[in-house]
mmCIF file of C-alpha atoms in Angstrom:
data_model
loop_
_atom_site.group_PDB
_atom_site.id
_atom_site.type_symbol
_atom_site.label_atom_id
_atom_site.label_comp_id
_atom_site.label_asym_id
_atom_site.label_seq_id
_atom_site.Cartn_x
_atom_site.Cartn_y
_atom_site.Cartn_z
ATOM 1 C CA MET A 656 1.272 -22.436 -17.589
ATOM 2 C CA ASN A 657 0.334 -25.518 -15.547
ATOM 3 C CA GLN A 658 0.034 -25.059 -11.794
ATOM 4 C CA ARG A 659 2.731 -26.875 -9.850
ATOM 5 C CA THR A 660 1.664 -30.024 -7.980
ATOM 6 C CA PRO A 661 1.915 -29.338 -4.225
ATOM 7 C CA THR A 662 4.192 -31.634 -2.208
ATOM 8 C CA LEU A 663 3.002 -33.128 1.080
ATOM 9 C CA LEU A 664 5.538 -34.609 3.496
ATOM 10 C CA TYR A 665 3.868 -37.440 5.451
ATOM 11 C CA ILE A 666 5.793 -38.181 8.666
ATOM 12 C CA ASP A 667 4.679 -41.517 10.159
ATOM 13 C CA ASP A 668 6.472 -44.714 11.204
ATOM 14 C CA ASP A 669 3.609 -46.813 9.756
ATOM 15 C CA ALA A 670 4.861 -47.652 6.233
ATOM 16 C CA ALA A 671 1.631 -49.385 5.171
ATOM 17 C CA LEU A 672 -0.499 -46.401 6.140
ATOM 18 C CA ALA A 673 1.988 -44.108 4.417
ATOM 19 C CA ARG A 674 1.427 -46.044 1.143
ATOM 20 C CA LEU A 675 -2.326 -45.594 1.525
ATOM 21 C CA VAL A 676 -1.856 -41.853 2.065
ATOM 22 C CA GLU A 677 0.432 -41.624 -0.959
ATOM 23 C CA ARG A 678 -2.048 -43.413 -3.254
ATOM 24 C CA GLY A 679 -5.028 -41.489 -1.928
ATOM 25 C CA LEU A 680 -3.505 -38.019 -2.088
ATOM 26 C CA THR A 681 -1.769 -38.625 -5.409
ATOM 27 C CA ARG A 682 -5.196 -39.184 -6.949
ATOM 28 C CA ARG A 683 -6.270 -35.912 -5.372
ATOM 29 C CA GLY A 684 -3.482 -33.844 -6.947
ATOM 30 C CA TYR A 685 -0.657 -34.078 -4.408
ATOM 31 C CA LYS A 686 2.882 -35.362 -4.620
ATOM 32 C CA VAL A 687 3.546 -37.288 -1.397
ATOM 33 C CA VAL A 688 6.967 -37.762 0.218
ATOM 34 C CA HIS A 689 7.258 -40.178 3.161
ATOM 35 C CA ALA A 690 9.498 -39.853 6.227
ATOM 36 C CA ALA A 691 9.479 -42.747 8.722
ATOM 37 C CA SER A 692 10.484 -40.694 11.788
ATOM 38 C CA GLY A 693 10.518 -37.171 13.192
ATOM 39 C CA GLU A 694 14.274 -36.917 12.654
ATOM 40 C CA GLU A 695 13.981 -37.945 8.998
ATOM 41 C CA GLY A 696 11.106 -35.535 8.462
ATOM 42 C CA LEU A 697 13.098 -32.644 9.928
ATOM 43 C CA GLU A 698 16.034 -33.512 7.698
ATOM 44 C CA ARG A 699 13.792 -33.500 4.627
ATOM 45 C CA ILE A 700 12.376 -30.088 5.523
ATOM 46 C CA ARG A 701 15.815 -28.605 6.229
ATOM 47 C CA HIS A 702 17.186 -30.058 2.993
ATOM 48 C CA ALA A 703 14.308 -28.597 0.988
ATOM 49 C CA ASP A 704 14.811 -25.218 2.672
ATOM 50 C CA ALA A 705 18.549 -25.298 1.938
ATOM 51 C CA GLN A 706 18.018 -26.245 -1.732
ATOM 52 C CA ALA A 707 15.501 -23.427 -2.188
ATOM 53 C CA SER A 708 14.279 -24.990 -5.457
ATOM 54 C CA ILE A 709 10.702 -25.550 -6.556
ATOM 55 C CA GLU A 710 11.293 -29.262 -7.174
ATOM 56 C CA ASP A 711 12.537 -29.883 -3.625
ATOM 57 C CA CYS A 712 9.984 -27.636 -1.915
ATOM 58 C CA ILE A 713 7.813 -29.094 0.862
ATOM 59 C CA ASP A 714 4.463 -27.295 0.737
ATOM 60 C CA VAL A 715 2.642 -28.923 3.641
ATOM 61 C CA VAL A 716 3.398 -31.540 6.328
ATOM 62 C CA ALA A 717 1.146 -34.241 7.782
ATOM 63 C CA LEU A 718 2.653 -35.274 11.120
ATOM 64 C CA ASP A 719 1.795 -38.337 13.206
ATOM 65 C CA GLN A 720 1.902 -38.101 17.000
ATOM 66 C CA TYR A 721 3.163 -41.498 18.170
ATOM 67 C CA MET A 722 6.578 -42.405 16.696
ATOM 68 C CA PRO A 723 9.811 -43.841 18.077
ATOM 69 C CA GLY A 724 12.470 -41.237 18.823
ATOM 70 C CA LEU A 725 10.961 -37.781 18.483
ATOM 71 C CA ASP A 726 7.196 -37.908 18.888
ATOM 72 C CA GLY A 727 4.863 -35.679 16.926
ATOM 73 C CA LEU A 728 4.729 -32.777 19.394
ATOM 74 C CA GLU A 729 8.528 -32.682 19.734
ATOM 75 C CA THR A 730 8.915 -32.805 15.962
ATOM 76 C CA LEU A 731 6.293 -30.053 15.535
ATOM 77 C CA GLU A 732 8.180 -27.804 17.935
ATOM 78 C CA GLN A 733 11.382 -28.189 15.898
ATOM 79 C CA ILE A 734 9.566 -27.667 12.584
ATOM 80 C CA MET A 735 8.128 -24.392 13.852
ATOM 81 C CA ALA A 736 11.674 -23.235 14.662
ATOM 82 C CA ILE A 737 12.766 -23.632 11.013
ATOM 83 C CA PRO A 738 12.600 -20.362 9.010
ATOM 84 C CA ASN A 739 9.811 -20.376 6.409
ATOM 85 C CA ALA A 740 8.566 -23.715 7.732
ATOM 86 C CA PRO A 741 5.657 -25.276 5.810
ATOM 87 C CA PRO A 742 2.241 -25.540 7.501
ATOM 88 C CA VAL A 743 1.631 -28.694 9.554
ATOM 89 C CA VAL A 744 -1.503 -30.833 9.837
ATOM 90 C CA PHE A 745 -1.278 -32.866 13.033
ATOM 91 C CA VAL A 746 -2.486 -36.484 12.637
ATOM 92 C CA THR A 747 -2.977 -38.989 15.457
ATOM 93 C CA ALA A 748 -4.956 -42.075 16.365
ATOM 94 C CA SER A 749 -5.573 -40.693 19.853
ATOM 95 C CA GLN A 750 -8.968 -39.341 20.833
ATOM 96 C CA ASP A 751 -7.390 -37.183 23.546
ATOM 97 C CA SER A 752 -8.473 -33.599 22.915
ATOM 98 C CA ASN A 753 -5.590 -32.309 25.017
ATOM 99 C CA ILE A 754 -3.182 -33.442 22.292
ATOM 100 C CA ALA A 755 -5.170 -31.486 19.725
ATOM 101 C CA VAL A 756 -5.122 -28.347 21.874
ATOM 102 C CA THR A 757 -1.388 -28.717 22.535
ATOM 103 C CA ALA A 758 -0.622 -29.223 18.832
ATOM 104 C CA LEU A 759 -2.652 -26.219 17.750
ATOM 105 C CA LYS A 760 -1.036 -24.037 20.404
ATOM 106 C CA ALA A 761 2.383 -25.236 19.216
ATOM 107 C CA GLY A 762 1.659 -23.983 15.693
ATOM 108 C CA ALA A 763 -0.193 -26.740 13.839
ATOM 109 C CA SER A 764 -2.590 -25.449 11.194
ATOM 110 C CA ASP A 765 -5.140 -28.223 11.712
ATOM 111 C CA TYR A 766 -5.732 -31.464 13.587
ATOM 112 C CA LEU A 767 -7.472 -34.713 12.653
ATOM 113 C CA VAL A 768 -7.831 -38.282 13.946
ATOM 114 C CA LYS A 769 -6.581 -41.080 11.658
ATOM 115 C CA ASP A 770 -7.605 -44.703 11.272
ATOM 116 C CA VAL A 771 -5.635 -47.716 10.044
ATOM 117 C CA LYS A 772 -7.841 -48.241 6.963
ATOM 118 C CA GLY A 773 -7.124 -44.819 5.479
ATOM 119 C CA ASP A 774 -10.691 -43.495 5.730
ATOM 120 C CA PHE A 775 -9.231 -40.220 7.058
ATOM 121 C CA ILE A 776 -7.398 -39.516 3.780
ATOM 122 C CA PRO A 777 -10.178 -37.352 2.226
ATOM 123 C CA LEU A 778 -10.206 -35.330 5.457
ATOM 124 C CA LEU A 779 -6.423 -35.051 5.258
ATOM 125 C CA GLN A 780 -6.726 -33.646 1.752
ATOM 126 C CA VAL A 781 -9.252 -31.052 2.955
ATOM 127 C CA ALA A 782 -7.015 -30.143 5.906
ATOM 128 C CA ALA A 783 -3.947 -29.903 3.650
ATOM 129 C CA ASP A 784 -5.825 -27.674 1.194
ATOM 130 C CA GLY A 785 -6.921 -25.453 4.041
ATOM 131 C CA ALA A 786 -3.409 -25.288 5.482
ATOM 132 C CA LEU A 787 -2.016 -24.260 2.090
ATOM 133 C CA ARG A 788 -4.640 -21.536 1.692
ATOM 134 C CA GLN A 789 -3.940 -20.311 5.207
ATOM 135 C CA ALA A 790 -0.200 -20.239 4.482
ATOM 136 C CA GLU A 791 -0.787 -18.283 1.261
ATOM 137 C CA LEU A 792 -2.957 -15.761 3.108
ATOM 138 C CA GLN A 793 -0.308 -15.427 5.798
ATOM 139 C CA LYS A 794 2.388 -14.804 3.176
ATOM 140 C CA ALA A 795 0.183 -12.249 1.445
ATOM 141 C CA ARG A 796 -0.501 -10.520 4.769
ATOM 142 C CA GLU A 797 3.199 -10.455 5.624
ATOM 143 C CA ALA A 798 4.030 -9.119 2.159
ATOM 144 C CA ALA A 799 1.393 -6.404 2.547
ATOM 145 C CA GLU A 800 2.704 -5.468 6.003
ATOM 146 C CA ALA A 801 6.254 -5.390 4.653
ATOM 147 C CA GLU A 802 5.115 -3.102 1.849
ATOM 148 C CA ILE A 803 3.344 -0.851 4.340
ATOM 149 C CA HIS A 804 6.481 -0.634 6.469
ATOM 150 C CA ALA A 805 8.574 0.007 3.352
ATOM 151 C CA SER A 806 6.142 2.722 2.255
ATOM 152 C CA ARG A 807 6.319 4.322 5.689
ATOM 153 C CA ASP A 808 10.101 4.207 5.558
ATOM 154 C CA ARG A 809 10.076 5.777 2.088
ATOM 155 C CA TYR A 810 7.644 8.446 3.241
ATOM 156 C CA ALA A 811 9.766 9.185 6.319
ATOM 157 C CA ALA A 812 12.873 9.424 4.139
ATOM 158 C CA LEU A 813 11.110 11.756 1.705
ATOM 159 C CA ALA A 814 9.781 13.883 4.572
ATOM 160 C CA ALA A 815 13.263 14.129 6.075
ATOM 161 C CA GLU A 816 14.707 15.045 2.683
ATOM 162 C CA ARG A 817 11.985 17.645 2.155
ATOM 163 C CA GLU A 818 12.648 19.132 5.579
ATOM 164 C CA LEU A 819 16.367 19.280 4.829
ATOM 165 C CA LEU A 820 15.697 20.989 1.497
ATOM 166 C CA LEU A 821 13.303 23.476 3.112
ATOM 167 C CA ARG A 822 15.878 24.232 5.793
ATOM 168 C CA GLU A 823 18.517 24.777 3.118
ATOM 169 C CA VAL A 824 16.174 27.015 1.121
ATOM 170 C CA ASN A 825 15.379 29.098 4.202
ATOM 171 C CA HIS A 826 19.091 29.315 4.988
ATOM 172 C CA ARG A 827 19.944 30.575 1.523
ATOM 173 C CA VAL A 828 17.000 32.962 1.327
ATOM 174 C CA GLY A 829 17.818 34.320 4.787
ATOM 175 C CA ASN A 830 21.462 34.840 3.841
ATOM 176 C CA SER A 831 20.527 36.509 0.560
ATOM 177 C CA LEU A 832 18.083 38.862 2.270
ATOM 178 C CA GLN A 833 20.669 39.678 4.923
ATOM 179 C CA ILE A 834 23.152 40.591 2.191
ATOM 180 C CA ILE A 835 20.535 42.863 0.606
ATOM 181 C CA ALA A 836 19.856 44.508 3.978
ATOM 182 C CA SER A 837 23.596 45.051 4.488
ATOM 183 C CA LEU A 838 23.923 46.613 1.026
ATOM 184 C CA LEU A 839 21.012 48.931 1.771
ATOM 185 C CA HIS A 840 22.682 49.901 5.045
ATOM 186 C CA LEU A 841 25.940 50.712 3.241
ATOM 187 C CA GLN A 842 24.075 52.719 0.644
ATOM 188 C CA ALA A 843 22.161 54.595 3.329
ATOM 189 C CA SER A 844 25.391 55.394 5.171
ATOM 190 C CA SER A 845 26.902 56.938 2.051
ATOM 191 C CA ALA A 846 23.772 58.837 0.941
ATOM 192 C CA ALA A 847 24.044 62.610 1.119
ATOM 193 C CA GLN A 848 20.341 63.433 1.067
ATOM 194 C CA GLU A 849 18.375 62.756 4.256
ATOM 195 C CA GLU A 850 15.308 61.667 2.314
ATOM 196 C CA VAL A 851 17.326 59.051 0.433
ATOM 197 C CA LYS A 852 19.034 57.925 3.642
ATOM 198 C CA ALA A 853 15.677 57.525 5.392
ATOM 199 C CA ALA A 854 14.121 55.633 2.475
ATOM 200 C CA LEU A 855 17.053 53.222 2.284
ATOM 201 C CA THR A 856 17.011 52.699 6.047
ATOM 202 C CA ASN A 857 13.293 51.935 5.952
ATOM 203 C CA ALA A 858 13.799 49.496 3.096
ATOM 204 C CA MET A 859 16.609 47.817 5.015
ATOM 205 C CA GLY A 860 14.335 47.307 8.023
ATOM 206 C CA ARG A 861 11.640 45.741 5.866
ATOM 207 C CA VAL A 862 14.090 43.336 4.255
ATOM 208 C CA ALA A 863 15.579 42.476 7.656
ATOM 209 C CA ALA A 864 12.114 41.673 9.008
ATOM 210 C CA VAL A 865 11.620 39.049 6.298
ATOM 211 C CA ALA A 866 15.200 37.749 6.642
ATOM 212 C CA GLN A 867 14.698 37.159 10.368
ATOM 213 C CA VAL A 868 11.763 34.819 9.663
ATOM 214 C CA HIS A 869 13.872 32.667 7.344
ATOM 215 C CA ARG A 870 16.709 32.707 9.861
ATOM 216 C CA ARG A 871 14.293 31.479 12.529
ATOM 217 C CA LEU A 872 13.052 28.698 10.261
ATOM 218 C CA TYR A 873 16.422 27.210 9.333
ATOM 219 C CA THR A 874 17.661 27.299 12.935
ATOM 220 C CA SER A 875 14.437 25.831 14.366
ATOM 221 C CA GLN A 876 13.347 22.220 14.673
ATOM 222 C CA ASP A 877 9.896 23.243 13.428
ATOM 223 C CA LEU A 878 9.728 24.563 9.859
ATOM 224 C CA LYS A 879 5.993 25.290 10.055
ATOM 225 C CA SER A 880 5.912 27.939 12.776
ATOM 226 C CA VAL A 881 7.804 30.878 14.230
ATOM 227 C CA VAL A 882 7.987 31.700 17.950
ATOM 228 C CA LEU A 883 7.054 35.381 17.988
ATOM 229 C CA ASN A 884 8.816 36.508 21.165
ATOM 230 C CA GLN A 885 12.157 35.179 19.893
ATOM 231 C CA TYR A 886 11.559 36.572 16.420
ATOM 232 C CA LEU A 887 10.591 40.039 17.647
ATOM 233 C CA ASP A 888 13.537 40.119 20.053
ATOM 234 C CA SER A 889 15.954 39.492 17.171
ATOM 235 C CA LEU A 890 14.121 41.976 14.950
ATOM 236 C CA LEU A 891 14.305 44.745 17.525
ATOM 237 C CA GLU A 892 17.979 44.006 18.080
ATOM 238 C CA ASP A 893 18.507 44.502 14.341
ATOM 239 C CA LEU A 894 16.691 47.830 14.588
ATOM 240 C CA ARG A 895 18.881 48.917 17.528
ATOM 241 C CA ARG A 896 22.045 48.095 15.593
ATOM 242 C CA SER A 897 20.851 49.910 12.485
ATOM 243 C CA ALA A 898 19.765 53.088 14.300
ATOM 244 C CA GLU A 899 22.030 56.117 14.457
ATOM 245 C CA GLY A 900 23.250 57.216 17.841
ATOM 246 C CA ASN A 901 21.081 56.122 20.791
ATOM 247 C CA ARG A 902 17.669 56.792 19.281
ATOM 248 C CA MET A 903 16.574 53.227 19.965
ATOM 249 C CA SER A 904 18.456 52.576 23.164
ATOM 250 C CA ARG A 905 15.129 52.491 25.072
ATOM 251 C CA LEU A 906 13.339 50.092 22.760
ATOM 252 C CA THR A 907 11.697 47.387 24.905
ATOM 253 C CA LEU A 908 9.795 44.186 24.212
ATOM 254 C CA LYS A 909 7.282 42.265 26.271
ATOM 255 C CA ALA A 910 5.985 39.254 24.368
ATOM 256 C CA GLU A 911 4.569 35.841 25.114
ATOM 257 C CA PRO A 912 6.060 32.717 23.420
ATOM 258 C CA ILE A 913 3.334 32.481 20.777
ATOM 259 C CA GLU A 914 3.774 30.332 17.674
ATOM 260 C CA ILE A 915 2.269 31.324 14.308
ATOM 261 C CA ASP A 916 2.910 30.341 10.724
ATOM 262 C CA PRO A 917 5.855 31.981 8.875
ATOM 263 C CA ASP A 918 3.722 34.071 6.479
ATOM 264 C CA ARG A 919 1.856 35.708 9.339
ATOM 265 C CA ALA A 920 5.095 36.179 11.257
ATOM 266 C CA VAL A 921 6.473 38.174 8.296
ATOM 267 C CA ALA A 922 3.394 40.435 8.380
ATOM 268 C CA VAL A 923 3.782 40.990 12.152
ATOM 269 C CA GLY A 924 7.493 41.763 11.764
ATOM 270 C CA ILE A 925 6.935 44.289 8.971
ATOM 271 C CA ILE A 926 4.203 46.040 10.974
ATOM 272 C CA VAL A 927 6.467 46.264 14.024
ATOM 273 C CA ASN A 928 9.310 47.576 11.880
ATOM 274 C CA GLU A 929 7.124 50.287 10.305
ATOM 275 C CA LEU A 930 5.519 51.474 13.539
ATOM 276 C CA VAL A 931 8.789 51.474 15.493
ATOM 277 C CA MET A 932 10.540 53.456 12.741
ATOM 278 C CA ASN A 933 7.572 55.834 12.679
ATOM 279 C CA ALA A 934 7.905 56.367 16.442
ATOM 280 C CA VAL A 935 11.661 56.934 16.124
ATOM 281 C CA LYS A 936 11.116 59.639 13.495
ATOM 282 C CA TYR A 937 8.174 61.527 14.967
ATOM 283 C CA ALA A 938 7.559 60.719 18.665
ATOM 284 C CA TYR A 939 10.598 62.525 20.127
ATOM 285 C CA PRO A 940 11.563 65.588 18.090
ATOM 286 C CA ASP A 941 14.159 66.677 20.652
ATOM 287 C CA GLY A 942 15.973 63.360 21.124
ATOM 288 C CA ALA A 943 15.195 59.768 22.069
ATOM 289 C CA GLY A 944 12.604 58.204 24.291
ATOM 290 C CA PRO A 945 11.093 54.866 25.203
ATOM 291 C CA ILE A 946 9.296 52.755 22.623
ATOM 292 C CA HIS A 947 7.423 49.718 23.888
ATOM 293 C CA VAL A 948 6.429 46.662 21.851
ATOM 294 C CA GLU A 949 4.024 44.252 23.540
ATOM 295 C CA LEU A 950 2.450 41.002 22.346
ATOM 296 C CA THR A 951 -0.145 39.127 24.400
ATOM 297 C CA SER A 952 -2.713 36.433 23.777
ATOM 298 C CA GLN A 953 -6.384 36.366 24.697
ATOM 299 C CA GLY A 954 -7.537 32.875 23.799
ATOM 300 C CA GLU A 955 -7.271 32.581 20.030
ATOM 301 C CA ASP A 956 -6.839 36.352 19.648
ATOM 302 C CA LEU A 957 -3.457 38.077 19.720
ATOM 303 C CA MET A 958 -2.897 41.690 20.776
ATOM 304 C CA LEU A 959 0.096 43.595 19.406
ATOM 305 C CA SER A 960 0.789 47.135 20.553
ATOM 306 C CA ILE A 961 3.552 49.602 19.712
ATOM 307 C CA ALA A 962 3.593 52.593 22.049
ATOM 308 C CA ASP A 963 5.718 55.649 22.777
ATOM 309 C CA ASP A 964 5.488 58.442 25.361
ATOM 310 C CA GLY A 965 6.191 61.164 22.831
ATOM 311 C CA VAL A 966 4.303 64.147 21.439
ATOM 312 C CA GLY A 967 1.354 62.123 20.151
ATOM 313 C CA ASP A 968 -1.109 64.205 18.114
ATOM 314 C CA ASN A 969 1.218 67.211 18.371
ATOM 315 C CA ALA A 970 3.767 65.584 16.056
ATOM 316 C CA LYS A 971 4.680 67.808 13.111
ATOM 317 C CA ALA A 972 3.701 66.543 9.689
ATOM 318 C CA ASP A 973 6.607 65.598 7.443
ATOM 319 C CA PRO A 974 6.151 67.396 4.116
ATOM 320 C CA HIS A 975 8.378 64.824 2.413
ATOM 321 C CA SER A 976 6.423 61.815 3.705
ATOM 322 C CA THR A 977 5.019 59.523 0.997
ATOM 323 C CA GLY A 978 2.689 57.637 3.320
ATOM 324 C CA MET A 979 4.405 54.409 2.303
ATOM 325 C CA GLY A 980 4.675 53.232 5.902
ATOM 326 C CA GLN A 981 0.940 53.601 6.498
ATOM 327 C CA ARG A 982 0.114 51.771 3.285
ATOM 328 C CA ILE A 983 2.463 48.919 4.225
ATOM 329 C CA VAL A 984 0.928 48.612 7.702
ATOM 330 C CA ALA A 985 -2.573 48.596 6.186
ATOM 331 C CA ALA A 986 -1.578 45.910 3.683
ATOM 332 C CA MET A 987 0.007 43.686 6.330
ATOM 333 C CA ALA A 988 -2.997 44.214 8.623
ATOM 334 C CA THR A 989 -5.244 43.002 5.810
ATOM 335 C CA LYS A 990 -3.009 39.944 5.417
ATOM 336 C CA LEU A 991 -3.481 39.227 9.138
ATOM 337 C CA ASP A 992 -7.189 40.127 9.041
ATOM 338 C CA ALA A 993 -6.282 42.470 11.909
ATOM 339 C CA SER A 994 -8.107 45.434 13.345
ATOM 340 C CA VAL A 995 -5.839 48.484 13.774
ATOM 341 C CA GLU A 996 -6.772 51.120 16.353
ATOM 342 C CA ARG A 997 -5.164 54.060 18.065
ATOM 343 C CA ASP A 998 -5.500 54.194 21.855
ATOM 344 C CA PRO A 999 -7.039 57.620 22.610
ATOM 345 C CA ALA A 1000 -6.291 57.327 26.329
ATOM 346 C CA HIS A 1001 -2.525 56.985 25.835
ATOM 347 C CA ALA A 1002 -0.491 60.148 26.432
ATOM 348 C CA GLY A 1003 1.797 59.562 23.454
ATOM 349 C CA THR A 1004 0.958 57.255 20.575
ATOM 350 C CA ARG A 1005 -0.187 53.670 21.014
ATOM 351 C CA ILE A 1006 -1.256 51.562 18.053
ATOM 352 C CA ILE A 1007 -3.100 48.324 18.847
ATOM 353 C CA LEU A 1008 -3.582 45.444 16.431
ATOM 354 C CA LYS A 1009 -5.893 42.565 17.193
ATOM 355 C CA PHE A 1010 -5.849 39.422 15.056
ATOM 356 C CA ARG A 1011 -6.453 35.691 15.242
ATOM 357 C CA ARG A 1012 -3.648 33.268 16.081
ATOM 358 C CA ALA A 1013 -4.550 31.104 13.064
ATOM 359 C CA ALA A 1014 -5.027 32.296 9.507
ATOM 360 C CA PRO A 1015 -8.516 33.695 8.811
ATOM 361 C CA SER A 1016 -11.044 32.083 6.525
ATOM 362 C CA PRO A 1017 -10.724 33.184 2.859
ATOM 363 C CA GLY A 1018 -12.643 36.346 1.972
ATOM 364 C CA ARG A 1019 -12.898 37.717 5.512
ATOM 365 C CA THR A 1020 -11.039 40.952 6.304
ATOM 366 C CA ASN A 1021 -11.340 43.449 9.145
ATOM 367 C CA SER A 1022 -8.634 46.070 8.946
ATOM 368 C CA ALA A 1023 -8.444 49.787 9.502
ATOM 369 C CA PRO A 1024 -5.800 52.262 8.296
ATOM 370 C CA ALA A 1025 -2.877 52.924 10.598
ATOM 371 C CA SER A 1026 -2.646 56.269 12.368
#
C-alpha cells in the first residue's frame, strides 16, 4: 500500500511566494494547499476537521506572520484552540527573535525566517517533516497514556469485582458455618449422654470460631486482615450464649486492636475456644468462676493468655477425655509458630502463647504441647 501524500496548508497573503512554495514542496513529496489570509486558513482547517476524511485532511500548516486581517500570531492562537489541530511551522520575514519566542510559546512546532526568492523552501520541508514526526510521537504518547489509564480503570474494576466476590464468598461461608454451629447446638441440647453433649458443644465452638472470622471479613472494609479485639469479643459472646446456666458469666477480655491475617485469626480463635472450654470444664468443679482472656503486643510479638483462678494442678482427670482439645491447641500453635507455656506462678491455670504478628518463614516452628 502506497503511503499517503501529506498535505501542507500554506497561509500567506503573498500569492507569488505561495506558488514557489507549492512547486518546491510538491517536488519534495507534499501536496500544498494555499490560503491567502488567516481567516481563510482557519476555515480550511475547520472544514477539514469537520469532513474527517483522509482526502480533506490538513497534516501540517506553514503560517506567515504579517498578513492583513488576522496576523500570524492571532491565527496561530485560534488554530491551537481547534480540537486535533495540525502542527504549525511559523514563517516570517522578520528577524525579531521575540516573534519566534512568542510563536513557540503559543504552540508552534518550529520557526523559520523566509525570503522572497524561496530559498527557505528546503528548510520549510525539513521543519514540516519534523513537525509531522513530532505530531506522530505526541499522538503515540497520548494513545499510550490513554491505554495506561484504560488499563488502570480495568484493573480497578477487576479489583472491585474481586473484592465484591470475596465479600460474597465470606458472607456465604460465614452463614453456612453459622447454620452448622446452630445444628450442632440443637443436637447437643437433645443429646442424652453427657459425653455426646460435651463433644457436640466443643465442635460447635470450633465451627463458630471459624464462622466469626468470615463474618468479620464480609462486614469489614479490609478483606485481608481481622481486628483481633473485635473478633475475640464476638467469639466470647458466642461462648457465653452457648454455655449452660451462668458458667461463663465471668468471662472477660482485655485485648489490643491488633490486625492479623484471616488464617492466623482462625488459629487464635480456635485456641481461645479450646482453652476457655477447658477452663469451664475443669477449673471450677463446684460452680463458676472468672476466666480471663488477654491479648497484648510487644513489638512484632503478640502475647495471648487464657487464665482462671480455679483449682489448677489439683483438677481431677477426666477418664472420658480424648485429649482432642490439647491436640487441636498444639496444631493451631504450630500454625502460628507459637510457643505455649504454663505460668507456674499463677494460682489457678494460666496458659501463655507467644507468636509473631506476621506469618513465620516457611519451615520454622516453635511450639510446645498445651497443658
